[in-house]
PDB file of C-alpha atoms in Angstrom:
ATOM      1  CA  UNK A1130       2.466   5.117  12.780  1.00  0.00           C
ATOM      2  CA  UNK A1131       2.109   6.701   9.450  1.00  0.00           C
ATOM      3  CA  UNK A1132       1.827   4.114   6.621  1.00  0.00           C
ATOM      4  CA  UNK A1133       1.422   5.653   3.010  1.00  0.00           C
ATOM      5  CA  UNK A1134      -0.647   3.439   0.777  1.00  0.00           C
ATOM      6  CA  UNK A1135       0.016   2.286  -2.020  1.00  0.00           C
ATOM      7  CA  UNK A1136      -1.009   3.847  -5.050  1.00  0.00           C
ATOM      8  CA  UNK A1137      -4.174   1.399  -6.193  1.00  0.00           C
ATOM      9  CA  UNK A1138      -3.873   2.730  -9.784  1.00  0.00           C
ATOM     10  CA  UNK A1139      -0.345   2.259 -10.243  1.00  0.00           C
ATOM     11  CA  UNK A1140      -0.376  -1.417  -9.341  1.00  0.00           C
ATOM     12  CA  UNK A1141      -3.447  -2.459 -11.300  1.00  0.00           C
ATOM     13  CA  UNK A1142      -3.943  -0.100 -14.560  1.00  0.00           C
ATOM     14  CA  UNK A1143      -2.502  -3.966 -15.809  1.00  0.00           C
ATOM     15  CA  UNK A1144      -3.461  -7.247 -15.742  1.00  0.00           C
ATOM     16  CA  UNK A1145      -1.572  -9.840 -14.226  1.00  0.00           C
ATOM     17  CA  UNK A1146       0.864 -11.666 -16.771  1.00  0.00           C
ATOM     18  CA  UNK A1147       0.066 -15.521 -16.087  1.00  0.00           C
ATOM     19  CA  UNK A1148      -3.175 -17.017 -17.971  1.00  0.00           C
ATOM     20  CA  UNK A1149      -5.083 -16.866 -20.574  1.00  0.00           C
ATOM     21  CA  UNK A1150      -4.833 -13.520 -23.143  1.00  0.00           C
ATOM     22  CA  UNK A1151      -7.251 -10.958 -22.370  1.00  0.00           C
ATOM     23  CA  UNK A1152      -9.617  -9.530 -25.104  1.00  0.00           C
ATOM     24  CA  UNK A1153      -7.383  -6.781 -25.726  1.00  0.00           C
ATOM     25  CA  UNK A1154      -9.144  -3.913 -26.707  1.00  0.00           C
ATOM     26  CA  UNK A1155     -11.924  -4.135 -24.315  1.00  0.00           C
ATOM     27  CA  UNK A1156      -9.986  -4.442 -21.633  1.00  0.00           C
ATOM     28  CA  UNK A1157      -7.717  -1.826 -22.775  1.00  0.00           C
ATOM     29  CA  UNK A1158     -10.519   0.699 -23.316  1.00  0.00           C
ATOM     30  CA  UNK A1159     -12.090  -0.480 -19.685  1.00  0.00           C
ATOM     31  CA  UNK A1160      -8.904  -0.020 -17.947  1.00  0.00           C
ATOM     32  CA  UNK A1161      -7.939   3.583 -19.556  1.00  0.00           C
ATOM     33  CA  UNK A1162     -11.487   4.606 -18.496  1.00  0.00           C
ATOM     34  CA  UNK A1163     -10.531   3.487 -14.766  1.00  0.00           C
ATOM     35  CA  UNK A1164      -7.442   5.503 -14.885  1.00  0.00           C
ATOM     36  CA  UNK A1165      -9.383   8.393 -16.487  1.00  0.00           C
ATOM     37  CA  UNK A1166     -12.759   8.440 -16.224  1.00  0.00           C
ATOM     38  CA  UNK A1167     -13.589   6.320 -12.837  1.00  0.00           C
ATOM     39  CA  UNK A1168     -17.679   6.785 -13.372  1.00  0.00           C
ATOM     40  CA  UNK A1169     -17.179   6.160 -16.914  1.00  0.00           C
ATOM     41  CA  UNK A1170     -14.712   3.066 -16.098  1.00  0.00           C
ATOM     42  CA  UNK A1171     -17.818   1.711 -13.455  1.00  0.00           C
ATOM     43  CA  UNK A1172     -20.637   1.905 -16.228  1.00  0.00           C
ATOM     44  CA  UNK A1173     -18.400   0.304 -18.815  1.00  0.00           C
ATOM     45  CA  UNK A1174     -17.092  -2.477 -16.738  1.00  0.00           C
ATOM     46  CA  UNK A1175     -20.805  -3.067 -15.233  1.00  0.00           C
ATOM     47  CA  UNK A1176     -21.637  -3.833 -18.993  1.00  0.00           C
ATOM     48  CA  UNK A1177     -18.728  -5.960 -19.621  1.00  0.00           C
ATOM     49  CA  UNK A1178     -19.271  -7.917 -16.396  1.00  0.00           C
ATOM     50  CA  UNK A1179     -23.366  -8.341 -17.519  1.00  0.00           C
ATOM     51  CA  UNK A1180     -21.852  -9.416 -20.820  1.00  0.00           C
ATOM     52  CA  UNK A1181     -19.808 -12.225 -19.821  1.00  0.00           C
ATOM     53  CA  UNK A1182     -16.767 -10.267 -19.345  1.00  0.00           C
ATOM     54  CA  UNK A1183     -15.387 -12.376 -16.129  1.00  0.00           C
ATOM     55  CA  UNK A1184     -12.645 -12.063 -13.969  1.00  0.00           C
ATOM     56  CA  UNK A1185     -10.868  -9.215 -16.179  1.00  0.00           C
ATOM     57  CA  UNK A1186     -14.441  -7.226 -16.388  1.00  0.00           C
ATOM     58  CA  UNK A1187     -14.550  -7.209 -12.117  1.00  0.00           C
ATOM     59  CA  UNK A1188     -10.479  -6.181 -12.519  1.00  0.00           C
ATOM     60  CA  UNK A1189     -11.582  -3.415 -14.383  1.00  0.00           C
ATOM     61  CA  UNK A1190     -14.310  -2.802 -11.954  1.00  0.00           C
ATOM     62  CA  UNK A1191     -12.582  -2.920  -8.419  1.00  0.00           C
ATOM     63  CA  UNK A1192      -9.498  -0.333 -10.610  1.00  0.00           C
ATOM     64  CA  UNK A1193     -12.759   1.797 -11.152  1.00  0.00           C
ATOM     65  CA  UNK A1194     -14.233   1.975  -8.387  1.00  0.00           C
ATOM     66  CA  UNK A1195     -10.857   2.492  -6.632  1.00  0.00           C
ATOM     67  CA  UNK A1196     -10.256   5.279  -8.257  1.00  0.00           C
ATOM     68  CA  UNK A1197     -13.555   6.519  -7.237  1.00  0.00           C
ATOM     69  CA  UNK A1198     -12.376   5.973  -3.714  1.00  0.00           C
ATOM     70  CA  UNK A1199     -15.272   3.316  -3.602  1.00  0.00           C
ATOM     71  CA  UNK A1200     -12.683   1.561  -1.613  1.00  0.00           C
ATOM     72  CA  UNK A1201     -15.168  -1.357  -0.154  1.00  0.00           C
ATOM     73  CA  UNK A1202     -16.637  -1.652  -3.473  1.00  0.00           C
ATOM     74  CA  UNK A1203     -13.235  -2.080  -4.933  1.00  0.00           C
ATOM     75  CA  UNK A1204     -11.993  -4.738  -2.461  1.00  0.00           C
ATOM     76  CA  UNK A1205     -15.701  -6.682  -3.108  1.00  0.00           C
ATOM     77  CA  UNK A1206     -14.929  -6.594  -6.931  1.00  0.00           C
ATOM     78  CA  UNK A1207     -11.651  -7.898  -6.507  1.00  0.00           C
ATOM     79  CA  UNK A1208     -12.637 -10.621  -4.032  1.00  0.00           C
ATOM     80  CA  UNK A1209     -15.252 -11.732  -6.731  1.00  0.00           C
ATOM     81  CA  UNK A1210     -12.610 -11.904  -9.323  1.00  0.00           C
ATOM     82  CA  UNK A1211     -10.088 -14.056  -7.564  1.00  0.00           C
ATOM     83  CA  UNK A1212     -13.023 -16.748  -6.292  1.00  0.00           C
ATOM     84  CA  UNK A1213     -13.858 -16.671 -10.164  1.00  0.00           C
ATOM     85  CA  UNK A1214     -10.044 -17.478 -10.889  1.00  0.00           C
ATOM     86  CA  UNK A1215      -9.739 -20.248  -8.663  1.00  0.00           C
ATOM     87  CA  UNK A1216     -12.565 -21.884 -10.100  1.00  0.00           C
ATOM     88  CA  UNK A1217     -11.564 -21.236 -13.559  1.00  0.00           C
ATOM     89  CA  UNK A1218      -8.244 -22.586 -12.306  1.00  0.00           C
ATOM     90  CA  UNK A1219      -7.099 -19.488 -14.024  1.00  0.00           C
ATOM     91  CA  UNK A1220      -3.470 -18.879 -11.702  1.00  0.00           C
ATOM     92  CA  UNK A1221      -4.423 -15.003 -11.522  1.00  0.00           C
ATOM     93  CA  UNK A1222      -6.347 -15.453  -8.438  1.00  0.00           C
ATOM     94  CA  UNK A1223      -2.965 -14.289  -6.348  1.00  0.00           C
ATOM     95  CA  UNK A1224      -3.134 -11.200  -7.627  1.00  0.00           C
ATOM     96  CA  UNK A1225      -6.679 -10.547  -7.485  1.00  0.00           C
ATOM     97  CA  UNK A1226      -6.586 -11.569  -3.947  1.00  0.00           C
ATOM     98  CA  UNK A1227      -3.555  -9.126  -3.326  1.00  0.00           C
ATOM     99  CA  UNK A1228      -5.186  -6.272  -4.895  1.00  0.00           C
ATOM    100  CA  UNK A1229      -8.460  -6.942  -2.692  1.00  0.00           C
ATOM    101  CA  UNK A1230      -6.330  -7.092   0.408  1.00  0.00           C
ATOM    102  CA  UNK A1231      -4.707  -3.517  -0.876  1.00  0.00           C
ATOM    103  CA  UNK A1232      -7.909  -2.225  -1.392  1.00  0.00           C
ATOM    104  CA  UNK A1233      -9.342  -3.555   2.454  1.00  0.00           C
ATOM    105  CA  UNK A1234      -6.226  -1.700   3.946  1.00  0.00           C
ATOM    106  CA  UNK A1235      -7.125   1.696   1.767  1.00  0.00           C
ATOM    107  CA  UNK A1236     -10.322   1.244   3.514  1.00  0.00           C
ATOM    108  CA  UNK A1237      -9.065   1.110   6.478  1.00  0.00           C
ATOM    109  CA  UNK A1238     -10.858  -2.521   7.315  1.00  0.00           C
ATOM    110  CA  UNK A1239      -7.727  -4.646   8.580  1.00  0.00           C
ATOM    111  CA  UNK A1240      -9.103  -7.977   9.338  1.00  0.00           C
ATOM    112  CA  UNK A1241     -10.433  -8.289   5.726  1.00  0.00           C
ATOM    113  CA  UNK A1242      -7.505  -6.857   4.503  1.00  0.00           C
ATOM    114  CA  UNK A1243      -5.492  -9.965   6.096  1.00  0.00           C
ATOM    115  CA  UNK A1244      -7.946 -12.612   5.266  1.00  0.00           C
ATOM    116  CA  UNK A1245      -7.817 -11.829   1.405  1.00  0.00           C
ATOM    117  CA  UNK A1246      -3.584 -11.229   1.668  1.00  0.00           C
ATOM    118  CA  UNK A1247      -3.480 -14.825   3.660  1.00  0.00           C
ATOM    119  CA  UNK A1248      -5.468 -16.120   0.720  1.00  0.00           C
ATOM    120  CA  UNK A1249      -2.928 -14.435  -1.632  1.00  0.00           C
ATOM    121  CA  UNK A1250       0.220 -16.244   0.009  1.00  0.00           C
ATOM    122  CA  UNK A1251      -2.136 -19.734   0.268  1.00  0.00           C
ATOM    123  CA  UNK A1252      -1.975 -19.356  -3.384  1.00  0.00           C
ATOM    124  CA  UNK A1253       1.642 -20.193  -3.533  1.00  0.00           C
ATOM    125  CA  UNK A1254       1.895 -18.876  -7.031  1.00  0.00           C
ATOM    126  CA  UNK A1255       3.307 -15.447  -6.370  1.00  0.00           C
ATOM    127  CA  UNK A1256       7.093 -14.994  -6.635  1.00  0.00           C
ATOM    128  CA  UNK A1257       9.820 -11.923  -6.686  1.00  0.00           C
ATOM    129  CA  UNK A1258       8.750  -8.539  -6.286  1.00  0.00           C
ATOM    130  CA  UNK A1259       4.413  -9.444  -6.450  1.00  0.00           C
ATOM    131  CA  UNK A1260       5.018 -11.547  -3.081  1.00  0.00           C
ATOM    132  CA  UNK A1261       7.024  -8.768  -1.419  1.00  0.00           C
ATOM    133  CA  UNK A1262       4.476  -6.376  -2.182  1.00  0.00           C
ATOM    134  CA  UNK A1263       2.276  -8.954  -0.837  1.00  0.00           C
ATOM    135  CA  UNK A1264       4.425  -9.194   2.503  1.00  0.00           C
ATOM    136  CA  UNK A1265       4.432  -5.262   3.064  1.00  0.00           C
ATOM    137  CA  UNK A1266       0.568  -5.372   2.933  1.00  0.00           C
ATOM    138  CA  UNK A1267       0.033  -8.124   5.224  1.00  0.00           C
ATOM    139  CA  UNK A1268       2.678  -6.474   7.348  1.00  0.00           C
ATOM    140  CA  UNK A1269       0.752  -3.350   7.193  1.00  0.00           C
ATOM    141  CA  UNK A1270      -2.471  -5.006   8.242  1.00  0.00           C
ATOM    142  CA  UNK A1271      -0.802  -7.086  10.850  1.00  0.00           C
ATOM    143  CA  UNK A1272       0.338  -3.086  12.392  1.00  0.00           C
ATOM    144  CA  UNK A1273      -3.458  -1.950  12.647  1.00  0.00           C
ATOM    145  CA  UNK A1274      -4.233  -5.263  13.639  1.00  0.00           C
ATOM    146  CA  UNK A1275      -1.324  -4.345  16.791  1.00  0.00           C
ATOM    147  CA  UNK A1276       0.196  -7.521  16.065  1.00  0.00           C
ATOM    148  CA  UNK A1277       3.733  -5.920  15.999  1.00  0.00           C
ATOM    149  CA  UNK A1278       6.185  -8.791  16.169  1.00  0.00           C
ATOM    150  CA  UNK A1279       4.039 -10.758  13.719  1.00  0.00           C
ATOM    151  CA  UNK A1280       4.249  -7.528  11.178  1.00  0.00           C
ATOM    152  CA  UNK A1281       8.248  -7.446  11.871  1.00  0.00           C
ATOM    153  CA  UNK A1282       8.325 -10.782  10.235  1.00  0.00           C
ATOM    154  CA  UNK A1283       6.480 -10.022   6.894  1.00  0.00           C
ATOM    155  CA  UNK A1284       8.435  -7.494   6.649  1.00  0.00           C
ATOM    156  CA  UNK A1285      11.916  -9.242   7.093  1.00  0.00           C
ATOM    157  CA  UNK A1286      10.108 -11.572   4.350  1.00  0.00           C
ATOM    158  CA  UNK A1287       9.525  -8.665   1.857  1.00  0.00           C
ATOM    159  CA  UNK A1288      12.629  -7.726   2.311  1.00  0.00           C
ATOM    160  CA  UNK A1289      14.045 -10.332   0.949  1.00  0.00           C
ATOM    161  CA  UNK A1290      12.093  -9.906  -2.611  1.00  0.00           C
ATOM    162  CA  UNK A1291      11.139  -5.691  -2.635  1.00  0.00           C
ATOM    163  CA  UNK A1292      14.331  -4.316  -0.859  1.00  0.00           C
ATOM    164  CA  UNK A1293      14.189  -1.915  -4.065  1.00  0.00           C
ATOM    165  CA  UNK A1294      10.644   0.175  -2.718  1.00  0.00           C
ATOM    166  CA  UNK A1295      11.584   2.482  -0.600  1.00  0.00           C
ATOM    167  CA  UNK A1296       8.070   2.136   1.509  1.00  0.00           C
ATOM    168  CA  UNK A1297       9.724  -1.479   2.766  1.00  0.00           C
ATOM    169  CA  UNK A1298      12.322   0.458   4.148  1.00  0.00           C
ATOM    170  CA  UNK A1299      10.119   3.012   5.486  1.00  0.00           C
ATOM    171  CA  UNK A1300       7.694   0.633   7.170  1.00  0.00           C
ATOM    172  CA  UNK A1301      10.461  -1.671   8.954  1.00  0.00           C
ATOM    173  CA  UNK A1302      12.053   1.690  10.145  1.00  0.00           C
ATOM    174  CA  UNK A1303       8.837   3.221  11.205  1.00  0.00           C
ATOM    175  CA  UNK A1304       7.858  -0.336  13.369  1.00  0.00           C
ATOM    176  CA  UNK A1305      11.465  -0.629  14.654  1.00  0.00           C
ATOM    177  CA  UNK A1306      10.607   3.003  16.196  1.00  0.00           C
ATOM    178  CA  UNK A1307       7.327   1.644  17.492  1.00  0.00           C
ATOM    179  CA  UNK A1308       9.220  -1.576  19.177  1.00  0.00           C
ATOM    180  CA  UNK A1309      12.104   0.654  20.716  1.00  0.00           C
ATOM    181  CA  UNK A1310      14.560  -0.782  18.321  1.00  0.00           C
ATOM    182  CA  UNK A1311      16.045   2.236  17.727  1.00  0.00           C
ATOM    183  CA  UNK A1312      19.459   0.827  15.759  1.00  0.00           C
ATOM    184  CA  UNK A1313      17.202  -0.696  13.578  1.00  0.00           C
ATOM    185  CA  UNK A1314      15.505   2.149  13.072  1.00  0.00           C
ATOM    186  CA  UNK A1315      18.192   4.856  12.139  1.00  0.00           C
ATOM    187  CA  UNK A1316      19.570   1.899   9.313  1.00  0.00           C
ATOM    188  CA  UNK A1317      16.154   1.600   8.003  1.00  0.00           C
ATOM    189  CA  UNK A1318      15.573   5.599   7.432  1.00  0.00           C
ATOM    190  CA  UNK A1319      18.776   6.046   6.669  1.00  0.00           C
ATOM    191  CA  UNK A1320      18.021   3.329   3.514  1.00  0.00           C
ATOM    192  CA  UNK A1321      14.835   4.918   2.961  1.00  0.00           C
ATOM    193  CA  UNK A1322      15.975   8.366   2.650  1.00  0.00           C
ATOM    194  CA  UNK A1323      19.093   7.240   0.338  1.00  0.00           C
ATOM    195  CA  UNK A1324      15.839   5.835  -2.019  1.00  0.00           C
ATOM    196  CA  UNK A1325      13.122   8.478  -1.619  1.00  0.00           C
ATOM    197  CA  UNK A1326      14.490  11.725  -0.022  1.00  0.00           C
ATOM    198  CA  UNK A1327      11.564  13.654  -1.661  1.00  0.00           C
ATOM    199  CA  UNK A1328       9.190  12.175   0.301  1.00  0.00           C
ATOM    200  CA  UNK A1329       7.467  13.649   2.890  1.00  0.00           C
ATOM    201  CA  UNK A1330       6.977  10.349   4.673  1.00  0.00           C
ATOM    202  CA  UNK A1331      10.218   9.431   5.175  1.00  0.00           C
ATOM    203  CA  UNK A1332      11.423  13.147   6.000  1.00  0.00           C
ATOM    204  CA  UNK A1333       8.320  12.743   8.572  1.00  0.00           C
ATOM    205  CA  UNK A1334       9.472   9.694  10.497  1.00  0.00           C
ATOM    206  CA  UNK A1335      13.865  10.172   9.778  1.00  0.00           C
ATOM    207  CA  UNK A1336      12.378  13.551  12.062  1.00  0.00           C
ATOM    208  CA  UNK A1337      10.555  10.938  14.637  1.00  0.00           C
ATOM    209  CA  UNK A1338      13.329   8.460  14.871  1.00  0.00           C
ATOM    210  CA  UNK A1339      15.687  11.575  15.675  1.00  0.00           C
ATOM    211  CA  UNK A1340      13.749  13.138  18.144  1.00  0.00           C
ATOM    212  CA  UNK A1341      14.172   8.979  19.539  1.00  0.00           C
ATOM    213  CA  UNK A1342      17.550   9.563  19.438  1.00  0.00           C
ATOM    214  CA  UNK A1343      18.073  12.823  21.206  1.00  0.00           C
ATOM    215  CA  UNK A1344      19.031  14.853  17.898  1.00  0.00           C
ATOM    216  CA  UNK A1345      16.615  17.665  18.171  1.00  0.00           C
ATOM    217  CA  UNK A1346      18.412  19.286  15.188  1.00  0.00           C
ATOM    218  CA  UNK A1347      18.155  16.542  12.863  1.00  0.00           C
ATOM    219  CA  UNK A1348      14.498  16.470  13.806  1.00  0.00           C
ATOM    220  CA  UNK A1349      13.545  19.851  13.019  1.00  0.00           C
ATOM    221  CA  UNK A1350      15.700  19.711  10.178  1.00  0.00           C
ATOM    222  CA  UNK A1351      13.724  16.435   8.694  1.00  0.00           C
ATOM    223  CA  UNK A1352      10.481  17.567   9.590  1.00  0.00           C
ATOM    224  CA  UNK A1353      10.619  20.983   7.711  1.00  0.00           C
ATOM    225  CA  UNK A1354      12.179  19.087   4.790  1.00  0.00           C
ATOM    226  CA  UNK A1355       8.931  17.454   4.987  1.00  0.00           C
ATOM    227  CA  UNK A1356       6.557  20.610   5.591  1.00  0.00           C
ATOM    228  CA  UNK A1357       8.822  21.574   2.435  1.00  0.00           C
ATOM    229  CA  UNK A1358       7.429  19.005   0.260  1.00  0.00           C
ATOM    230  CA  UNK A1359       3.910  18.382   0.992  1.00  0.00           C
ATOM    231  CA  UNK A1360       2.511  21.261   3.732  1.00  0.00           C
ATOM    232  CA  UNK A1361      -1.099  20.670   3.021  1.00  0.00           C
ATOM    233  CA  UNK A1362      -0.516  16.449   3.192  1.00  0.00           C
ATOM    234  CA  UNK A1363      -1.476  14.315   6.308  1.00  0.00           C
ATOM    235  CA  UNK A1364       2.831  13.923   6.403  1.00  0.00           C
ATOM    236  CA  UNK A1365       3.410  17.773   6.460  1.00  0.00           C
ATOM    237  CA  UNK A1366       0.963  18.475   8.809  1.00  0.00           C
ATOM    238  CA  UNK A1367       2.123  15.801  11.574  1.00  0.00           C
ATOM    239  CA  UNK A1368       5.896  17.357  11.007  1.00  0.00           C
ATOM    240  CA  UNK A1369       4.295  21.158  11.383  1.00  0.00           C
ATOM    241  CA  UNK A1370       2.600  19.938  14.316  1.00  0.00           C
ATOM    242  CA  UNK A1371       5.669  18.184  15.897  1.00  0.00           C
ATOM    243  CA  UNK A1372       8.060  21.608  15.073  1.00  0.00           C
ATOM    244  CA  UNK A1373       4.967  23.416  16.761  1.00  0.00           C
ATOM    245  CA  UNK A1374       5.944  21.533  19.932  1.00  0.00           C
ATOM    246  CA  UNK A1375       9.686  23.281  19.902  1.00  0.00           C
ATOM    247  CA  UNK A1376       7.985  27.234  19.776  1.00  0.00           C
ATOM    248  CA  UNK A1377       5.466  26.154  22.128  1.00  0.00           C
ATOM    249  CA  UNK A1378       8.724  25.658  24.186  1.00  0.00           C
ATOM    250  CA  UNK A1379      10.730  28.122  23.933  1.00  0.00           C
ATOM    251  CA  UNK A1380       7.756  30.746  24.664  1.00  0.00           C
ATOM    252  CA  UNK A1381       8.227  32.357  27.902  1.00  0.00           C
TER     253      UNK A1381
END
């Protein structure tokens, strides 16, 4: 099952909104070195954190070091800033536990992944879109964890609050394939192409669930859509290696 992740320095280049005001420059300069400079981002928030810096210094920190790909270092760093929120009572612990479970799945380490999402949800403080994010991840963790029909309902859960991403619609489709639910499937990509036709995910699996379905046209046709957009990504290659399968055929 392919699931793309999602993009670490998109969803934390900001603090969370709830508590107390940050100290704004600091953390503005720390966070536009994480987005920038990653090594630079690393040595400035070590020095913040040494400084008394707290929860927003480790933010900085685990965005850093993510964007480093220092993926376990990133998850640790985030981990350390939600236990510091909760005893600060400071209600951003939610989303530092969310963006430690985000960084656990990058890293490919699913149980920790799960334990710092569950902690996220015990929180109780995250509402709308945050918590359907939240739902996709543990529903992501609960796939590599092969704990399908638990995954199935975090996602029906997100999509009650994050219909709008188009990887929501992506995932459900993609584990609707995976549980021979093959109606659900063909809605789901259907939705997810309407939202993000230019992505070589969803061309990738709209290709798998038609091969499913018998359509070996609309397979190859999806599948070079998504060689099309991204040939040298892990999505283009699996479609170039599942049109390979259709020459390897036909030769005599």
């Amino acid at each position: 099952m392919i699931l793309p992740l999602l993009l670490l320095a998109a969803a934390q280049t900001s603090p969370p909104p709830a508590g107390p005001p940050p100290p704004t420059d600091r953390y503005a300069h720390c966070m536009d070195l994480a987005a920038n400079d990653p090594a630079a981002g690393i040595e400035e928030g070590s020095r913040w954190r040494l400084s008394g810096g707290g929860v927003l210094a480790r933010q900085c920190l685990g965005v850093s070091y993510a964007n480093a790909n220092q993926l376990n270092a990133a998850a640790t760093e985030f981990e350390a800033a939600a236990r510091a929120a909760e005893l600060a009572k400071d209600n951003r612990a939610a989303a530092y536990w969310a963006q430690a479970g985000n960084a656990w799945l990058a890293a490919q380490d699913a149980t920790k992944a799960r334990a710092a999402l569950d902690a996220a949800l015990a929180a109780g403080s995250l509402t709308g879109l945050e918590l359907g994010e939240v739902y996709l991840d543990h529903a992501r963790a609960q796939v590599a964890s092969k704990e399908l029909e638990a995954a199935r309902g975090d996602l029906d859960l997100a999509m009650e609050t994050a219909s709008a991403d188009p990887l929501a619609w992506l995932l459900s489709a993609t584990l609707a394939r995976r549980m021979d639910d093959l109606p659900r499937a063909k809605k789901d990509i259907a939705e997810a192409l309407r939202r993000s036709g230019d992505d070589a995910s969803v061309q990738l699996e709209a290709g798998n669930i038609a091969a499913l379905d018998g359509d070996e046209a609309g397979a190859k046709t999806a599948w070079k859509r998504a060689v099309a957009i991204a040939p040298d990504a892990p999505a283009g290659r699996s479609a170039r290696t599942a049109l390979a399968q259709f020459t390897a055929a036909a030769t005599p």
